[in-house]
mmCIF file of C-alpha atoms and ligand atoms in Angstrom:
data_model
loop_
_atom_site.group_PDB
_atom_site.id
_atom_site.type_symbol
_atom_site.label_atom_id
_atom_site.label_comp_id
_atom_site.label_asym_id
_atom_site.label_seq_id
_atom_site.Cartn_x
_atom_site.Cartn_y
_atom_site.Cartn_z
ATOM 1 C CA UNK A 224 22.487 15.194 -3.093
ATOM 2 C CA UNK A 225 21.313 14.909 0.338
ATOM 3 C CA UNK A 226 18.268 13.382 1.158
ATOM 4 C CA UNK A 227 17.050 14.077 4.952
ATOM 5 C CA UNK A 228 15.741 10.857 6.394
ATOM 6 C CA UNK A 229 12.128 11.105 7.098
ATOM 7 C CA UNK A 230 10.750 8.833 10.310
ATOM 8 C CA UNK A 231 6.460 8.834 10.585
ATOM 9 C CA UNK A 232 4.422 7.893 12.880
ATOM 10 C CA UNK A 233 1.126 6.621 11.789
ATOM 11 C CA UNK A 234 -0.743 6.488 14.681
ATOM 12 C CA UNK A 235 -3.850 4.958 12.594
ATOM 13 C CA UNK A 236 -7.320 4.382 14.622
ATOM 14 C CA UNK A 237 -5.807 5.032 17.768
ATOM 15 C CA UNK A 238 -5.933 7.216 20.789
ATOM 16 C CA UNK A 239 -8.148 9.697 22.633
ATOM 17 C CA UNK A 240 -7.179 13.110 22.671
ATOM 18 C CA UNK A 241 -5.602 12.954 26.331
ATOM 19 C CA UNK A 242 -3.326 9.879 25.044
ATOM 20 C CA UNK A 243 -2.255 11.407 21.921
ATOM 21 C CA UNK A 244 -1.028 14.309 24.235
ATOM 22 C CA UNK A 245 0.552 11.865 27.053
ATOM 23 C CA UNK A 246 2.276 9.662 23.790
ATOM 24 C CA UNK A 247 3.610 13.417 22.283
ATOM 25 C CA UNK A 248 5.185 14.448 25.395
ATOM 26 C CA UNK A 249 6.601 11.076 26.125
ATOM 27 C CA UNK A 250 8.075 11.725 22.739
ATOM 28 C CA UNK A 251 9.336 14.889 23.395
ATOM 29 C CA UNK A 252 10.819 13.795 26.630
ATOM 30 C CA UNK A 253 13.117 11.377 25.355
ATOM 31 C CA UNK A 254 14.328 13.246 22.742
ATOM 32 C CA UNK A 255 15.213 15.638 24.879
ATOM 33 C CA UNK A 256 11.962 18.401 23.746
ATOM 34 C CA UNK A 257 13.421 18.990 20.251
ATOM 35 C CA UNK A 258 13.643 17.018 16.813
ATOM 36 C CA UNK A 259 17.374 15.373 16.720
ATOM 37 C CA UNK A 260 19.532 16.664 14.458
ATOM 38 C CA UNK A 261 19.976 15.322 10.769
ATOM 39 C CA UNK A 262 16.035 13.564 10.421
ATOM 40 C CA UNK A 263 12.963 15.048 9.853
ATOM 41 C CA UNK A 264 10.261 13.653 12.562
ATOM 42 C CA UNK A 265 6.477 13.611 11.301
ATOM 43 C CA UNK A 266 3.352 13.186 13.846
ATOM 44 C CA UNK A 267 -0.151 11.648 11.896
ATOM 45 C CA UNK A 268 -2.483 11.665 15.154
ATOM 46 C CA UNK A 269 -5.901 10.542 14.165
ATOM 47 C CA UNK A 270 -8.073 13.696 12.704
ATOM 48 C CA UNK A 271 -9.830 14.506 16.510
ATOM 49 C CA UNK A 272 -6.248 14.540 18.374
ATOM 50 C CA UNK A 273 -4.307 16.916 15.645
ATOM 51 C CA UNK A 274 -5.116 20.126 17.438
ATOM 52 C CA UNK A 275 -3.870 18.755 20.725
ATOM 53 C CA UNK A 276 -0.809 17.222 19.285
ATOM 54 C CA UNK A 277 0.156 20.308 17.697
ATOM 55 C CA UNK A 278 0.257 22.053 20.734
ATOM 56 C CA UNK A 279 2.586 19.996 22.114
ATOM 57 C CA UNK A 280 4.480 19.643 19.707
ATOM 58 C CA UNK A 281 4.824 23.501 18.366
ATOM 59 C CA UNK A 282 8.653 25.175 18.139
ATOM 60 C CA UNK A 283 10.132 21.297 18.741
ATOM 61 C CA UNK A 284 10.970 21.464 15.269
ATOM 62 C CA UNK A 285 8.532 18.019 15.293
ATOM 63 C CA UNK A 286 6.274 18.250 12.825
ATOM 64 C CA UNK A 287 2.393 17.021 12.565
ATOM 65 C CA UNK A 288 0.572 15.901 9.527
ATOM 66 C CA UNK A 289 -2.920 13.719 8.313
ATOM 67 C CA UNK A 290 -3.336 10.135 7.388
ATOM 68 C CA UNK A 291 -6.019 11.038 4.775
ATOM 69 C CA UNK A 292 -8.297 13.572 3.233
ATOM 70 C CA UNK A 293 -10.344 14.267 0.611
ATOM 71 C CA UNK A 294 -9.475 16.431 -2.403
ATOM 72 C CA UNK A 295 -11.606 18.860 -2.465
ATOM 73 C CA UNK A 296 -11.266 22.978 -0.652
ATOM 74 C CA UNK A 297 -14.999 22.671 0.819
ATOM 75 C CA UNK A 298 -18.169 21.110 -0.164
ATOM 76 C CA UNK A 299 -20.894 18.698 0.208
ATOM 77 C CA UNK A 300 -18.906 15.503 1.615
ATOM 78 C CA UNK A 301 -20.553 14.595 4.349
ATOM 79 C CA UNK A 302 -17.821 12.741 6.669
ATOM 80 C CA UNK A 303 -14.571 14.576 4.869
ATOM 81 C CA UNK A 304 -11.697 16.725 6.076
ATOM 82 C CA UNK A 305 -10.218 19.122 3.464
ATOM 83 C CA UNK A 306 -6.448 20.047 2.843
ATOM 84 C CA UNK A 307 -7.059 23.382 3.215
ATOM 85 C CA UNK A 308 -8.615 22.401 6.998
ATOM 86 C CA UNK A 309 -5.224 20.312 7.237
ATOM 87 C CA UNK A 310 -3.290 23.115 6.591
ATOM 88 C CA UNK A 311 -5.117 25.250 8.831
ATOM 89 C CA UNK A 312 -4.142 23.088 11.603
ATOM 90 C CA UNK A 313 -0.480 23.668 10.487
ATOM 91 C CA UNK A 314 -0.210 19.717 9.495
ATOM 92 C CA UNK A 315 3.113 19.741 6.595
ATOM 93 C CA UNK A 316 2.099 16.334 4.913
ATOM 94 C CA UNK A 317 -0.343 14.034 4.417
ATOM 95 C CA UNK A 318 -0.413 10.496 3.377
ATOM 96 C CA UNK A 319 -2.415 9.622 0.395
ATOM 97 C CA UNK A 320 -3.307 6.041 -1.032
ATOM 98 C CA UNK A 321 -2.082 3.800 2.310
ATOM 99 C CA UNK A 322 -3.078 0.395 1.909
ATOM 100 C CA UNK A 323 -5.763 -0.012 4.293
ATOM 101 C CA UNK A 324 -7.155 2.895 2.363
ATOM 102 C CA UNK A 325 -6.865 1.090 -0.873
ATOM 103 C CA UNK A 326 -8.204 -2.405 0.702
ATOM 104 C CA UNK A 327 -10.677 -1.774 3.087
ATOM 105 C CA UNK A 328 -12.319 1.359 1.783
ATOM 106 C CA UNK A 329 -11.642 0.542 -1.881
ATOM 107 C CA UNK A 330 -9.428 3.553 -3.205
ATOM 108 C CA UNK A 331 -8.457 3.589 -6.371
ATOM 109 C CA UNK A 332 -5.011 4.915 -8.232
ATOM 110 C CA UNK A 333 -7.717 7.824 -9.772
ATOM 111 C CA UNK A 334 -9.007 9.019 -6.536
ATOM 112 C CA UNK A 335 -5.273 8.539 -4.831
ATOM 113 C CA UNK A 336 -4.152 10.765 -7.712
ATOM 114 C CA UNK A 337 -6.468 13.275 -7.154
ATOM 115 C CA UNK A 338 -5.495 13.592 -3.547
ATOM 116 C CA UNK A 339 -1.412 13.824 -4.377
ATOM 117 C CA UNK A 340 -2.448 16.871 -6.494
ATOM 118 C CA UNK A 341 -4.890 18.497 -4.441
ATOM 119 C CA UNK A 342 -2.022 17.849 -1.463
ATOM 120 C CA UNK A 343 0.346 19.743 -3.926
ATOM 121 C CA UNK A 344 -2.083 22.307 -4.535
ATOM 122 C CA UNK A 345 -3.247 23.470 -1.259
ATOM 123 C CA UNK A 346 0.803 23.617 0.020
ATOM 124 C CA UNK A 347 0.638 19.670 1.538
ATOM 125 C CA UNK A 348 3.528 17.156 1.011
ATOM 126 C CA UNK A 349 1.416 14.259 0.137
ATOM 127 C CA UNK A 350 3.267 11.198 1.272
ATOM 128 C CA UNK A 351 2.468 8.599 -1.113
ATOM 129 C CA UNK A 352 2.347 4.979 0.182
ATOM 130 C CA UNK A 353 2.569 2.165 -2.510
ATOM 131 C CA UNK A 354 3.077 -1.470 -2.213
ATOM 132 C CA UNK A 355 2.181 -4.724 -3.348
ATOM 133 C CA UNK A 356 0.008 -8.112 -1.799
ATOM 134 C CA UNK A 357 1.686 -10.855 -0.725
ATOM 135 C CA UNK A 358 0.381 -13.016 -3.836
ATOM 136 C CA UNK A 359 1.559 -10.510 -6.384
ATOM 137 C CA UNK A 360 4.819 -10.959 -4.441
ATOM 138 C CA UNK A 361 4.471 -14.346 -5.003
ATOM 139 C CA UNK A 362 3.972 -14.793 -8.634
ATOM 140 C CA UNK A 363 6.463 -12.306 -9.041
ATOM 141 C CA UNK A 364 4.572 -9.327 -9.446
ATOM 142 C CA UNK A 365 5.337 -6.910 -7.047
ATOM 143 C CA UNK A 366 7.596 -4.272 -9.547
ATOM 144 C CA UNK A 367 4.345 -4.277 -11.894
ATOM 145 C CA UNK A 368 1.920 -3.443 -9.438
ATOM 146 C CA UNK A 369 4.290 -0.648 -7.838
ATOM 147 C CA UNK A 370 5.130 0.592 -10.741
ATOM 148 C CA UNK A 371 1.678 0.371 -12.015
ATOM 149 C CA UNK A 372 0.490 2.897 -8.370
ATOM 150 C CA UNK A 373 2.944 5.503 -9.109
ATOM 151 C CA UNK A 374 1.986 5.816 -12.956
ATOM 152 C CA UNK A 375 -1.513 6.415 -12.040
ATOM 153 C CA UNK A 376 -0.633 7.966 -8.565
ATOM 154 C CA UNK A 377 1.680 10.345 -9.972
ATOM 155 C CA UNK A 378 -0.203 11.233 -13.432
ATOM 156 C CA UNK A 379 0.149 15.163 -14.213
ATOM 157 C CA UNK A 380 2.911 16.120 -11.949
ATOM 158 C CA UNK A 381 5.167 17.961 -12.779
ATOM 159 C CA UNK A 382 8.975 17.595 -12.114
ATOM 160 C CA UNK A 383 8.840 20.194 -9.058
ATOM 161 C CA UNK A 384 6.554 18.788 -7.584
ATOM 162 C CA UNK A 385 7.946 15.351 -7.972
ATOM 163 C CA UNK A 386 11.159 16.382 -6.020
ATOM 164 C CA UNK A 387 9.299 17.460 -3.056
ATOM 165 C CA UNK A 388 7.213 14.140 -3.172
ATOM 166 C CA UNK A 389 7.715 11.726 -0.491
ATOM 167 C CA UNK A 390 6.879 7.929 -1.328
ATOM 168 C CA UNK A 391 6.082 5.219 1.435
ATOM 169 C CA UNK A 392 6.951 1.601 0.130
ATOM 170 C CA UNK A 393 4.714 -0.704 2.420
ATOM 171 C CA UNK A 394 4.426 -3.982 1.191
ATOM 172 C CA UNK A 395 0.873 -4.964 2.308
ATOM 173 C CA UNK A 396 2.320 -8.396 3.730
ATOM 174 C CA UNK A 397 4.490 -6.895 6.283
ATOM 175 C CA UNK A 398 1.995 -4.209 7.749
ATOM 176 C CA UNK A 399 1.172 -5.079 11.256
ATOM 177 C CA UNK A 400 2.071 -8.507 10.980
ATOM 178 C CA UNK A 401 5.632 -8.382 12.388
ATOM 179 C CA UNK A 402 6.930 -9.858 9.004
ATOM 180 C CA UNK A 403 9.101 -6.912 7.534
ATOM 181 C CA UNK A 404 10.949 -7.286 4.022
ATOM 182 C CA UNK A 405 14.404 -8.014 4.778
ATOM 183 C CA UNK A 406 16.866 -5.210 3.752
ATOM 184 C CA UNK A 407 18.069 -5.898 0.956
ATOM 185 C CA UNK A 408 14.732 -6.292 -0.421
ATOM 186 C CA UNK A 409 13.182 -3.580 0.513
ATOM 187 C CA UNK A 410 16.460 -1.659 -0.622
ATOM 188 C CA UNK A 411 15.633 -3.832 -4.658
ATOM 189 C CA UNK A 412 12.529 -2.193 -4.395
ATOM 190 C CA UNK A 413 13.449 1.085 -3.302
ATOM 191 C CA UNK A 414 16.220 1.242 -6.005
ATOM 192 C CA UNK A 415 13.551 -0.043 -8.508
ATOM 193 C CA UNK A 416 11.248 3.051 -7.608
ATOM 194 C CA UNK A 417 14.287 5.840 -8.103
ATOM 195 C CA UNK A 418 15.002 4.051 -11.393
ATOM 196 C CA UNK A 419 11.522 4.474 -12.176
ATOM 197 C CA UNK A 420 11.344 8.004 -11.355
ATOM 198 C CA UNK A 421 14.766 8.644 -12.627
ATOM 199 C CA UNK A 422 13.106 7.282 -16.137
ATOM 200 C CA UNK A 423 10.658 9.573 -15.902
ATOM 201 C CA UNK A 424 11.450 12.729 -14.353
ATOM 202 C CA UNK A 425 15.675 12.773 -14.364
ATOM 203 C CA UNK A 426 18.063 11.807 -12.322
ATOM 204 C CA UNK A 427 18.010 15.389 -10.477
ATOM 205 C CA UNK A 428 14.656 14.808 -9.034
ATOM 206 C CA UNK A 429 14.781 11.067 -8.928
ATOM 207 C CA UNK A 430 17.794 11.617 -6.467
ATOM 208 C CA UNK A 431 15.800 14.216 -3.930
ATOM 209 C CA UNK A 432 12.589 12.049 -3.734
ATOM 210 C CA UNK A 433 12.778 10.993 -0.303
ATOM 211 C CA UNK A 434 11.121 6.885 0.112
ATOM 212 C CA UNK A 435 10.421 5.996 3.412
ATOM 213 C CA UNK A 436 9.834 2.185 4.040
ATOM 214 C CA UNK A 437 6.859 1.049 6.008
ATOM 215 C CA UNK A 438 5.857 -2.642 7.385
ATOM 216 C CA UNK A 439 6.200 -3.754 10.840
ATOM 217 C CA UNK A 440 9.611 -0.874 11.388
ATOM 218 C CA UNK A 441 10.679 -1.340 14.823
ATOM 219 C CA UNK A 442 13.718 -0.522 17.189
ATOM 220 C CA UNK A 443 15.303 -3.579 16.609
ATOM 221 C CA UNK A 444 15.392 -3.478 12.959
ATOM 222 C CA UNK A 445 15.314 0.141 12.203
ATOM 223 C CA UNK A 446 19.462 0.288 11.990
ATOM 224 C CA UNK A 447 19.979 -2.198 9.432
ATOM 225 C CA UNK A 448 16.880 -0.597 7.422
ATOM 226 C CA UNK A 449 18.033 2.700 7.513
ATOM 227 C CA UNK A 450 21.367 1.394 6.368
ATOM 228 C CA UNK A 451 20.370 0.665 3.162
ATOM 229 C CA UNK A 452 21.362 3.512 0.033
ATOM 230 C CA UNK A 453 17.812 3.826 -1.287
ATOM 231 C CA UNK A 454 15.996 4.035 1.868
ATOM 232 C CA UNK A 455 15.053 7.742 3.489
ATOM 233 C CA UNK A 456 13.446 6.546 5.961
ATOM 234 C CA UNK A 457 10.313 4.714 7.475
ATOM 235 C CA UNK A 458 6.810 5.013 8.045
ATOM 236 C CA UNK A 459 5.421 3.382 11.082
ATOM 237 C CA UNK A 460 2.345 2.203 12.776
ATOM 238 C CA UNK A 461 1.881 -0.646 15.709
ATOM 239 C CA UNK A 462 5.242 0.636 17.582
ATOM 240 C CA UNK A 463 4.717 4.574 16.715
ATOM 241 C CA UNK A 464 1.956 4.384 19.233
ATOM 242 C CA UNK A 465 5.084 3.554 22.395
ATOM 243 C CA UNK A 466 6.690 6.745 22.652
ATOM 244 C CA UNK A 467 9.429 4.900 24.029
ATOM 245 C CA UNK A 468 9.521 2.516 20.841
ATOM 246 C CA UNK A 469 9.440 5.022 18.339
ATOM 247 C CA UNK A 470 11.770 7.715 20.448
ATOM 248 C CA UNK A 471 14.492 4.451 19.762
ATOM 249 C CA UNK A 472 13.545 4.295 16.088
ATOM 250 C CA UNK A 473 14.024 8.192 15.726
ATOM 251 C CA UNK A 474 17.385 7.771 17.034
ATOM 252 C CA UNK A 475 18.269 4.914 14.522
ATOM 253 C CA UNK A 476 21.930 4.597 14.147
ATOM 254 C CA UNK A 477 23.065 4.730 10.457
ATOM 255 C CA UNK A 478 26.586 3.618 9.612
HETATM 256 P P1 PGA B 586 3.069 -1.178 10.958
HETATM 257 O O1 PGA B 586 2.231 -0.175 10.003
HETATM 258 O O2 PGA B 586 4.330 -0.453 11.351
HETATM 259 O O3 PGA B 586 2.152 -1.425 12.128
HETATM 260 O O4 PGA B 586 3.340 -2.398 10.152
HETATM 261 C C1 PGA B 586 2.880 0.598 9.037
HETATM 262 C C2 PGA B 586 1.869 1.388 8.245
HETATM 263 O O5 PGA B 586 0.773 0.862 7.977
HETATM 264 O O6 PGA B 586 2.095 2.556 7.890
#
């Protein structure tokens, strides 16, 4: 089994089109115009700056991808990009059900579900981000309700598609508030998530399914992250957006 880490940048709400392109070649720049060896480095520019990023970023071996869409080829949705549009634009993945999703525009594990299929369907890796509140977390929750967002996210895949899954654990509590689950709980979670899928799908595929952690990921606590067994690799926001900060965190140092 080998599992090639995965680092994202979620670039969220940010950025015009010139400083996507200025933040991609910074990138580039210090990582000397190619993807390192040994990690697999993912782009999400906001919808408007994908083109641009893309040509920056084409034959670097870095790849570009979507922080949403809706699951449908074409239609009547006013407002909504399609994943065959995404994969027009060459994007590889996608991430599906991220928590400011869920909260803010009120997703459900139905709708998320129907995204990590469509995803599948139209040749996306959906990149599916679960993760619990800080009061389910408190009361001891937080296995249910992850555990609860994969059954429903992950309802009528099949194995195959399973092993090419990715999975973001992002406890809500530590997104963009500099709080970050320490490693070895994040690792408890991330252990508790390839048992689950292990249950469910084998131990094959439970072993391939790459599970990036997400939650305030930065340079100086990327190392000890990344050292953990169960963790593939990270999903980032707030210091994606410093090409300097998340060149750093693409060169994490495992043990
Ligand atoms: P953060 O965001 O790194 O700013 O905490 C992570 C995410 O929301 O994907």
């Amino acid at each position: 089994m080998t599992r090639t880490p995965l680092i994202a940048a979620n670039w969220k709400m940010h950025k015009t089109v010139a400083e996507a392109v200025q933040t991609a070649r910074g990138l580039l720049e210090r990582l000397g115009g190619r993807a390192p060896d040994g990690r697999t480095v993912l782009i999400c520019p906001p919808f408007t700056a994908i083109m641009a990023v893309r040509e920056v970023l084409a034959d670097t071996g870095i790849l570009w991808g979507a922080q949403n869409m809706y699951p449908r080829p074409k239609g009547a949705f006013t407002g909504e990009i399609s994943p065959p549009m995404l994969a027009d634009l060459g994007c590889t993945h996608v991430i599906v059900g991220h928590s400011e999703r869920r909260h803010i525009f009120g997703e459900g594990n139905q709708l998320i579900n129907e995204k990590v299929r469509a995803a599948f369907e139209f040749g996306l890796v959906p990149i599916l981000a679960v993760g619990e509140k800080l009061e389910h977390r408190q009361a001891g929750l937080e296995e249910a309700v992850v555990e609860e967002q994969l059954a429903k996210g992950l309802m009528g895949l099949s194995a195959e598609q399973v092993r090419r899954l990715v999975i973001a654990y992002e406890p809500v509590w530590a997104i963009g508030t500099g709080e970050t689950a320490s490693p070895d709980d994040a690792q408890a979670m991330h252990a508790f998530i390839r048992r689950w899928l292990s249950a469910r799908y084998g131990e094959e595929t439970a072993q391939e399914v790459i599970i990036q952690y997400g939650g305030s990921v930065k340079p100086n606590n990327v190392d000890d992250l990344m050292a953990q067994p169960d963790i593939d690799g990270a999903l980032v926001g707030g210091a994606s957006l410093d090409a300097d900060q998340f060149a750093r965190i693409v060169q994490f140092q495992a043990p």
